[in-house]
Short mmCIF file of C-alpha atoms in Angstrom, two decimals:
data_model
loop_
_atom_site.label_atom_id
_atom_site.label_comp_id
_atom_site.label_asym_id
_atom_site.label_seq_id
_atom_site.Cartn_x
_atom_site.Cartn_y
_atom_site.Cartn_z
CA MET A 1 78.06 -78.19 95.08
CA ASN A 2 76.97 -75.48 97.69
CA GLU A 3 73.47 -76.03 99.01
CA ILE A 4 71.62 -72.70 98.80
CA LEU A 5 68.06 -73.62 99.75
CA ARG A 6 65.97 -76.53 101.12
CA ILE A 7 62.24 -76.53 100.41
CA MET A 8 60.07 -78.97 102.18
CA VAL A 9 57.03 -79.31 99.84
CA ARG A 10 53.53 -80.63 100.91
CA LEU A 11 51.53 -81.86 98.04
CA LYS A 12 47.92 -80.95 98.10
CA GLU A 13 45.23 -81.25 95.29
CA THR A 14 46.27 -83.06 92.09
CA MET A 15 44.40 -82.90 88.71
CA GLU A 16 45.24 -85.20 86.10
CA VAL A 17 44.26 -86.18 82.37
CA THR A 18 45.36 -89.16 80.27
CA GLY A 19 45.13 -88.98 76.64
CA LYS A 20 46.24 -91.31 73.77
CA THR A 21 49.76 -90.03 73.87
CA GLY A 22 50.48 -89.56 77.50
CA CYS A 23 49.39 -88.05 80.68
CA ALA A 24 49.56 -84.67 82.21
CA ARG A 25 48.90 -83.43 85.87
CA MET A 26 48.89 -80.33 87.82
CA ILE A 27 49.91 -80.52 91.57
CA ALA A 28 49.17 -77.63 93.93
CA PHE A 29 51.48 -77.43 96.90
CA THR A 30 52.66 -75.48 99.96
CA GLY A 31 55.64 -75.68 102.13
CA GLU A 32 58.60 -73.92 103.90
CA ALA A 33 62.05 -73.04 102.90
CA GLU A 34 65.22 -72.63 104.81
CA GLY A 35 69.03 -72.25 103.99
CA PRO A 36 72.00 -69.95 104.86
CA TYR A 37 70.65 -67.09 102.59
CA PHE A 38 66.90 -67.22 103.03
CA GLN A 39 64.06 -68.61 105.32
CA GLY A 40 60.40 -68.42 104.45
CA LYS A 41 57.30 -70.14 103.19
CA ILE A 42 55.67 -71.04 99.76
CA LEU A 43 52.72 -68.56 99.04
CA PRO A 44 49.40 -69.71 97.68
CA HIS A 45 48.89 -70.99 94.09
CA GLY A 46 52.26 -72.82 93.77
CA VAL A 47 51.89 -75.45 91.13
CA ASP A 48 53.87 -78.31 89.55
CA THR A 49 52.84 -79.36 86.03
CA GLN A 50 54.08 -82.73 85.05
CA LYS A 51 53.91 -84.60 81.52
CA VAL A 52 54.52 -88.23 80.85
CA MET A 53 54.53 -88.98 77.22
CA LYS A 54 54.47 -92.54 76.00
CA GLY A 55 58.08 -93.90 75.68
CA LYS A 56 59.40 -90.89 77.26
CA SER A 57 60.68 -89.69 80.71
CA LEU A 58 58.72 -87.64 83.20
CA GLN A 59 59.21 -83.73 82.72
CA LEU A 60 58.12 -81.22 85.20
CA SER A 61 57.79 -77.46 85.35
CA ALA A 62 56.96 -75.79 88.67
CA ARG A 63 56.19 -72.10 89.34
CA TYR A 64 55.96 -70.80 92.95
CA MET A 65 56.66 -67.62 95.02
CA LEU A 66 58.32 -67.65 98.38
CA GLU A 67 57.95 -64.93 101.20
CA GLY A 68 60.31 -64.59 104.03
CA VAL A 69 63.66 -62.95 105.11
CA ASP A 70 67.05 -62.87 103.72
CA ALA A 71 70.29 -63.41 105.61
CA ASN A 72 70.19 -59.82 106.88
CA GLY A 73 66.68 -60.04 108.11
CA THR A 74 65.20 -58.08 105.48
CA PRO A 75 61.63 -59.17 104.30
CA CYS A 76 61.73 -60.22 100.71
CA ARG A 77 60.19 -62.57 98.00
CA LEU A 78 61.71 -65.19 95.71
CA PHE A 79 59.98 -66.39 92.66
CA ILE A 80 61.29 -69.86 91.50
CA GLU A 81 60.73 -71.33 87.97
CA ASN A 82 61.96 -74.99 88.20
CA ASN A 83 62.10 -77.08 85.01
CA GLY A 84 63.37 -80.75 85.00
CA GLU A 85 63.21 -84.27 84.12
CA GLU A 86 63.34 -87.85 85.54
CA THR A 87 66.50 -89.69 84.63
CA SER A 88 68.12 -92.93 85.70
CA ASP A 89 69.94 -90.86 88.42
CA GLY A 90 66.80 -89.35 89.81
CA LEU A 91 64.78 -86.21 89.29
CA TRP A 92 66.99 -83.32 88.45
CA THR A 93 65.95 -79.71 87.83
CA SER A 94 67.24 -76.38 86.45
CA PRO A 95 66.01 -73.57 88.74
CA ARG A 96 65.68 -69.91 87.81
CA ILE A 97 65.25 -67.38 90.69
CA TYR A 98 63.96 -63.86 90.58
CA THR A 99 64.08 -61.74 93.97
CA ASP A 100 63.45 -58.26 95.21
CA SER A 101 66.26 -58.80 97.91
CA GLU A 102 69.34 -56.77 97.18
CA ALA A 103 71.35 -59.07 99.28
CA LEU A 104 70.19 -62.01 97.13
CA SER A 105 70.28 -60.56 93.69
CA TRP A 106 73.40 -62.54 92.80
CA LEU A 107 71.00 -65.62 92.62
CA GLU A 108 69.49 -64.35 89.35
CA GLU A 109 72.96 -64.81 87.65
CA THR A 110 73.97 -67.82 89.21
CA CYS A 111 73.88 -71.35 87.54
CA LEU A 112 71.80 -73.57 89.84
CA THR A 113 70.78 -77.17 89.91
CA GLY A 114 68.15 -78.90 91.98
CA SER A 115 67.15 -82.28 93.01
CA VAL A 116 63.85 -83.70 94.28
CA GLU A 117 63.55 -86.34 96.90
CA GLY A 118 60.61 -88.12 98.27
CA CYS A 119 60.43 -87.92 102.19
CA GLY A 120 57.07 -89.33 103.29
CA GLU A 121 53.55 -89.41 102.28
CA ASN A 122 52.59 -86.41 100.05
CA GLN A 123 55.91 -84.64 100.75
CA VAL A 124 59.13 -84.00 98.74
CA LEU A 125 62.28 -82.20 99.60
CA ILE A 126 63.73 -79.85 96.90
CA ARG A 127 67.30 -79.05 97.32
CA ILE A 128 68.90 -76.10 95.14
CA ARG A 129 72.54 -75.83 94.91
CA LYS A 130 75.06 -73.65 93.23
CA ALA A 131 76.75 -75.67 90.48
CA ASP A 132 80.43 -76.56 90.64
CA SER A 133 82.44 -73.72 89.31
CA GLY A 134 85.11 -76.16 88.12
CA ARG A 135 83.17 -77.31 85.10
CA LYS A 136 81.27 -75.78 82.22
CA GLU A 137 77.50 -75.46 82.97
CA LYS A 138 74.52 -75.32 80.70
CA GLN A 139 73.58 -71.98 79.48
CA MET A 140 70.40 -70.52 81.02
CA TYR A 141 67.46 -69.82 78.71
CA ARG A 142 63.86 -68.38 78.83
CA THR A 143 60.94 -69.32 76.78
CA GLU A 144 58.25 -67.31 74.92
CA VAL A 145 55.02 -68.11 73.43
CA HIS A 146 54.02 -66.62 70.17
CA SER A 147 51.11 -66.31 67.68
CA VAL A 148 52.39 -66.29 64.03
CA ARG A 149 50.11 -65.38 61.30
CA VAL A 150 49.92 -67.37 57.97
CA ARG A 151 47.14 -67.10 55.39
CA ASP A 152 43.96 -66.41 57.71
CA ASP A 153 45.40 -68.91 60.46
CA ARG A 154 47.62 -68.48 63.44
CA ILE A 155 50.56 -70.64 64.29
CA PHE A 156 51.24 -71.36 67.91
CA ALA A 157 54.89 -71.13 68.53
CA THR A 158 57.31 -71.53 71.41
CA ALA A 159 60.85 -69.80 71.41
CA TYR A 160 63.68 -71.05 73.66
CA ILE A 161 66.09 -68.16 73.86
CA PRO A 162 69.52 -68.31 75.44
CA ASP A 163 70.43 -65.66 78.14
CA GLY A 164 72.55 -63.02 76.85
CA THR A 165 72.68 -60.35 74.23
CA GLY A 166 73.18 -62.55 71.19
CA PRO A 167 72.73 -62.70 68.30
CA PHE A 168 72.65 -66.53 68.37
CA PRO A 169 72.43 -69.19 65.75
CA ALA A 170 68.99 -70.52 65.60
CA VAL A 171 67.11 -73.75 64.65
CA ILE A 172 63.31 -74.31 63.74
CA LEU A 173 62.00 -77.79 64.70
CA SER A 174 59.04 -79.30 62.77
CA HIS A 175 57.00 -82.05 64.16
CA GLY A 176 55.73 -85.09 62.36
CA TYR A 177 52.15 -86.21 61.39
CA ASN A 178 49.62 -85.64 64.03
CA GLY A 179 52.22 -84.50 66.28
CA LYS A 180 52.92 -81.16 68.22
CA GLY A 181 55.67 -78.75 68.53
CA SER A 182 56.13 -79.84 72.22
CA ASP A 183 57.24 -83.30 70.92
CA PHE A 184 60.60 -81.51 70.51
CA CYS A 185 60.57 -79.62 73.64
CA LYS A 186 63.60 -81.61 74.93
CA GLU A 187 65.69 -80.93 71.96
CA ALA A 188 64.81 -77.31 72.01
CA ALA A 189 65.91 -76.98 75.64
CA PHE A 190 69.02 -78.80 74.91
CA PHE A 191 69.99 -76.59 71.84
CA ALA A 192 69.23 -73.49 74.04
CA GLU A 193 71.27 -74.68 76.74
CA HIS A 194 74.21 -74.72 74.32
CA GLY A 195 73.69 -71.16 72.88
CA ILE A 196 71.18 -71.81 70.02
CA VAL A 197 67.72 -70.21 69.52
CA ALA A 198 65.22 -73.10 69.21
CA CYS A 199 61.71 -72.55 67.98
CA THR A 200 59.03 -75.24 68.02
CA PHE A 201 55.50 -74.74 66.62
CA ASP A 202 52.34 -76.61 65.87
CA PHE A 203 51.46 -76.97 62.15
CA CYS A 204 48.00 -75.63 61.39
CA GLY A 205 45.60 -78.43 61.16
CA GLY A 206 48.59 -80.79 61.63
CA SER A 207 47.24 -82.53 64.63
CA VAL A 208 44.02 -83.25 66.54
CA HIS A 209 45.99 -81.88 69.54
CA SER A 210 47.26 -78.74 67.76
CA ASP A 211 47.06 -75.41 69.41
CA SER A 212 47.43 -73.66 66.15
CA SER A 213 44.13 -72.89 64.14
CA MET A 214 42.71 -74.82 61.04
CA ASP A 215 40.77 -77.95 60.55
CA THR A 216 42.71 -80.97 59.90
CA ARG A 217 40.80 -81.59 56.82
CA ARG A 218 42.24 -78.40 55.21
CA MET A 219 45.93 -79.36 56.08
CA SER A 220 48.28 -80.67 53.40
CA VAL A 221 52.00 -80.72 53.07
CA LEU A 222 51.69 -77.59 51.09
CA THR A 223 49.91 -75.77 53.87
CA GLU A 224 52.56 -77.08 56.36
CA LYS A 225 55.20 -75.69 53.83
CA GLU A 226 53.70 -72.35 54.05
CA ASP A 227 53.62 -72.56 57.88
CA LEU A 228 57.22 -73.35 58.07
CA GLU A 229 58.06 -70.53 55.62
CA ALA A 230 56.00 -68.14 57.91
CA MET A 231 58.17 -69.45 60.87
CA ILE A 232 61.26 -68.86 59.00
CA SER A 233 60.44 -65.24 58.37
CA PHE A 234 59.48 -64.84 62.01
CA VAL A 235 62.80 -66.20 63.46
CA LYS A 236 64.91 -64.57 60.85
CA ALA A 237 63.37 -61.26 62.13
CA ARG A 238 64.15 -61.99 65.73
CA ARG A 239 66.94 -59.50 67.03
CA GLU A 240 68.43 -62.52 69.05
CA VAL A 241 69.10 -64.42 65.92
CA ALA A 242 72.27 -63.93 63.89
CA ALA A 243 71.75 -63.47 60.05
CA GLY A 244 72.66 -66.43 57.87
CA GLN A 245 72.89 -68.89 60.92
CA LEU A 246 69.56 -70.70 60.69
CA PHE A 247 69.12 -74.55 60.75
CA LEU A 248 66.03 -76.39 60.12
CA LEU A 249 65.13 -79.62 61.70
CA GLY A 250 62.17 -81.77 60.94
CA GLY A 251 61.08 -85.31 61.92
CA SER A 252 59.04 -87.79 59.70
CA GLN A 253 56.35 -85.62 57.76
CA GLY A 254 58.03 -82.56 59.25
CA GLY A 255 61.25 -83.68 57.62
CA PHE A 256 59.52 -83.93 54.33
CA VAL A 257 58.12 -80.51 54.65
CA THR A 258 61.41 -79.01 55.88
CA THR A 259 62.98 -80.34 52.69
CA LEU A 260 60.21 -78.69 50.45
CA ALA A 261 60.60 -75.26 52.24
CA ALA A 262 64.53 -75.34 52.22
CA ALA A 263 64.53 -76.17 48.37
CA GLU A 264 62.21 -73.29 47.99
CA ARG A 265 63.62 -70.83 50.38
CA PRO A 266 67.34 -71.46 50.46
CA ASP A 267 68.62 -67.98 51.46
CA GLY A 268 70.02 -67.74 55.09
CA ILE A 269 69.58 -71.46 55.76
CA LEU A 270 72.89 -72.97 56.91
CA GLY A 271 71.84 -76.72 57.09
CA LEU A 272 69.30 -79.25 57.59
CA ILE A 273 68.78 -81.96 60.17
CA LEU A 274 66.32 -84.58 59.23
CA TYR A 275 64.93 -87.43 61.73
CA TYR A 276 63.48 -90.37 59.73
CA PRO A 277 62.07 -88.06 56.88
CA ALA A 278 58.90 -89.28 55.36
CA PHE A 279 60.10 -89.12 51.66
CA CYS A 280 57.86 -92.15 51.06
CA ILE A 281 54.69 -90.16 51.61
CA PRO A 282 53.80 -89.31 47.81
CA ASP A 283 54.70 -92.93 46.76
CA ASP A 284 52.64 -94.48 49.55
CA TRP A 285 49.59 -92.53 48.62
CA ARG A 286 49.95 -93.17 44.89
CA LYS A 287 49.69 -96.94 45.82
CA GLU A 288 46.54 -96.15 47.78
CA TYR A 289 44.95 -93.95 45.21
CA PRO A 290 46.37 -94.95 41.60
CA ASP A 291 43.35 -93.16 40.22
CA PRO A 292 43.07 -89.54 41.54
CA ALA A 293 39.55 -89.66 40.69
CA LYS A 294 38.78 -91.90 43.42
CA ILE A 295 40.34 -89.76 46.24
CA PRO A 296 37.56 -89.23 48.92
CA GLU A 297 36.39 -85.87 50.36
CA SER A 298 37.86 -87.01 53.78
CA ARG A 299 39.05 -90.02 55.37
CA GLU A 300 40.54 -91.05 58.79
CA PHE A 301 44.13 -91.89 58.88
CA TRP A 302 46.20 -92.53 62.02
CA GLY A 303 43.82 -90.87 64.24
CA MET A 304 43.33 -87.73 62.17
CA GLU A 305 40.75 -86.84 59.53
CA LEU A 306 42.24 -85.78 56.39
CA GLY A 307 40.79 -83.91 53.48
CA LYS A 308 40.90 -84.29 49.71
CA ALA A 309 43.49 -81.39 49.60
CA TYR A 310 46.14 -83.59 51.39
CA PHE A 311 45.97 -86.49 48.85
CA SER A 312 45.64 -84.22 45.78
CA ALA A 313 48.94 -82.40 46.86
CA VAL A 314 51.09 -85.32 47.62
CA LEU A 315 49.98 -87.49 44.59
CA GLN A 316 51.88 -84.97 42.34
CA MET A 317 55.04 -84.67 44.32
CA ASP A 318 58.45 -86.27 44.34
CA ALA A 319 60.46 -85.51 47.72
CA TYR A 320 63.64 -86.40 46.17
CA VAL A 321 63.41 -83.61 43.47
CA ALA A 322 63.17 -81.14 46.20
CA LEU A 323 66.17 -82.88 47.99
CA GLY A 324 68.21 -82.78 44.94
CA ASN A 325 67.84 -79.00 44.69
CA ILE A 326 69.17 -78.25 48.13
CA GLY A 327 72.81 -77.14 48.20
CA GLN A 328 73.21 -77.18 51.99
CA LYS A 329 74.58 -79.91 53.94
CA VAL A 330 72.05 -82.29 55.39
CA LEU A 331 72.34 -84.57 58.42
CA LEU A 332 69.97 -87.51 58.08
CA LEU A 333 69.32 -89.68 61.13
CA HIS A 334 67.33 -92.96 60.71
CA GLY A 335 66.76 -95.98 62.65
CA ASP A 336 67.53 -99.42 61.28
CA LYS A 337 64.20 -100.72 62.66
CA ASP A 338 62.03 -98.23 61.14
CA THR A 339 58.82 -99.81 59.74
CA VAL A 340 57.10 -96.67 58.75
CA VAL A 341 59.48 -95.05 56.65
CA PRO A 342 61.99 -97.87 55.39
CA LEU A 343 65.90 -97.33 55.70
CA ALA A 344 65.93 -97.71 51.92
CA CYS A 345 64.28 -94.24 51.60
CA ALA A 346 67.21 -92.73 53.59
CA ARG A 347 69.88 -94.52 51.67
CA LYS A 348 68.30 -93.23 48.41
CA ALA A 349 68.44 -89.86 49.73
CA THR A 350 72.15 -90.06 50.18
CA GLN A 351 72.34 -90.96 46.37
CA ILE A 352 70.11 -88.16 45.17
CA GLY A 353 71.00 -85.37 47.65
CA LYS A 354 74.21 -83.39 46.85
CA ARG A 355 75.62 -83.27 50.52
CA VAL A 356 73.53 -85.78 52.58
CA GLU A 357 75.31 -87.42 55.51
CA LEU A 358 73.33 -90.48 56.74
CA GLU A 359 73.76 -91.63 60.30
CA ILE A 360 71.90 -95.03 61.14
CA LEU A 361 70.92 -95.63 64.56
CA PRO A 362 70.90 -99.21 65.65
CA GLU A 363 67.70 -100.79 67.05
CA GLU A 364 65.83 -97.43 66.68
CA GLY A 365 62.46 -97.19 64.89
CA HIS A 366 60.22 -94.43 63.74
CA GLY A 367 60.30 -92.19 66.83
CA PHE A 368 63.55 -92.60 68.72
CA THR A 369 63.77 -94.05 72.23
CA ASP A 370 64.96 -91.84 75.07
CA ALA A 371 68.54 -93.08 74.31
CA GLY A 372 68.19 -92.74 70.65
CA ALA A 373 66.76 -89.19 70.88
CA LYS A 374 69.75 -88.23 73.19
CA THR A 375 72.10 -89.53 70.60
CA ALA A 376 70.22 -87.84 67.85
CA MET A 377 70.30 -84.41 69.50
CA GLU A 378 73.79 -84.57 70.36
CA ARG A 379 74.74 -85.40 66.82
CA ALA A 380 72.45 -82.40 65.60
CA LEU A 381 74.21 -80.02 67.94
CA ALA A 382 77.63 -81.21 66.71
CA PHE A 383 76.50 -80.95 63.21
CA MET A 384 75.31 -77.24 63.84
CA GLN A 385 78.52 -76.34 65.61
CA ALA A 386 80.73 -77.71 62.89
CA GLU A 387 78.81 -75.88 60.26
CA LEU A 388 78.97 -72.66 62.16
CA ASN A 389 82.74 -72.96 62.41
CA GLN A 390 83.14 -73.60 58.68
#
């Protein structure tokens, strides 16, 4: 690969917070850049944000401005957006560059790759290269944050949109109990890199960490179904999204909710991908509350306060009835070591669902490891591509 830019970064102030599910930090930095096409320095306020979620690899997202001269000696600026993650081979990034230099405008349309190397105390070297032209590269994408209205609430949503005019197929990803849309950020980026609009969102009241509105005590699988239906309407209305090419992906409780929504609103949904769907939720709570009159006004469960509405709704449900009403093909991915949602629930789904394909991931539990998540999203992508080519 051809090296375009070397940036010597000096790390300054670091701010960090550690929560129950992981750690996040913001690192301010300065530095200088040199290369065959540009020389300059990093302007103030450059920052790198990093997240380390439990059981997952480090993810970074840096934004900074460079000021200097291009190869013609003309003063110019470069804005660099650098997203990446740590792998077994090192820390690799996918830079995106914007510039006011006419001579360097080609950088905005060039597929780039970057690496990060430690080189002394509080210093790192970033190398940005032009990717090999002999192999197919990942598609570039942009992200947009949106507020989607539902009831009197607001849903916080993030759209990952491939570069180009489109229209593209799309997938909506629904997180699990007490989770967030960002739990699926790696999957969303992967799908967008392969030409599929991906949309993550926080269920209203669906987590103590949710950026959407609503108290957790008002949340139920029915309000989450309404949230997903609002997201379906939002995504279908996007000009970048091709008509009739929408997929739904849900994990755990999000898989249960995805099934309910797809059964009620099947039009335009091409297929479903379910990660360890929690079809056992109604049965589990019926065992806990065989007498509905004894349902409390609220109770804590797995780090979140639930209200009476949650239990009243699920006690009357049978997830498999909804699954049996779905005509689209369903890819169900389930770990054989799942102790939260037994594998028997997934096997039952294949018997009741009309077109359910079960893939069992060995040695995976409820919430895939990095290796399991990689396998799952590759299978999900292959599933969507196959359905699109029917």
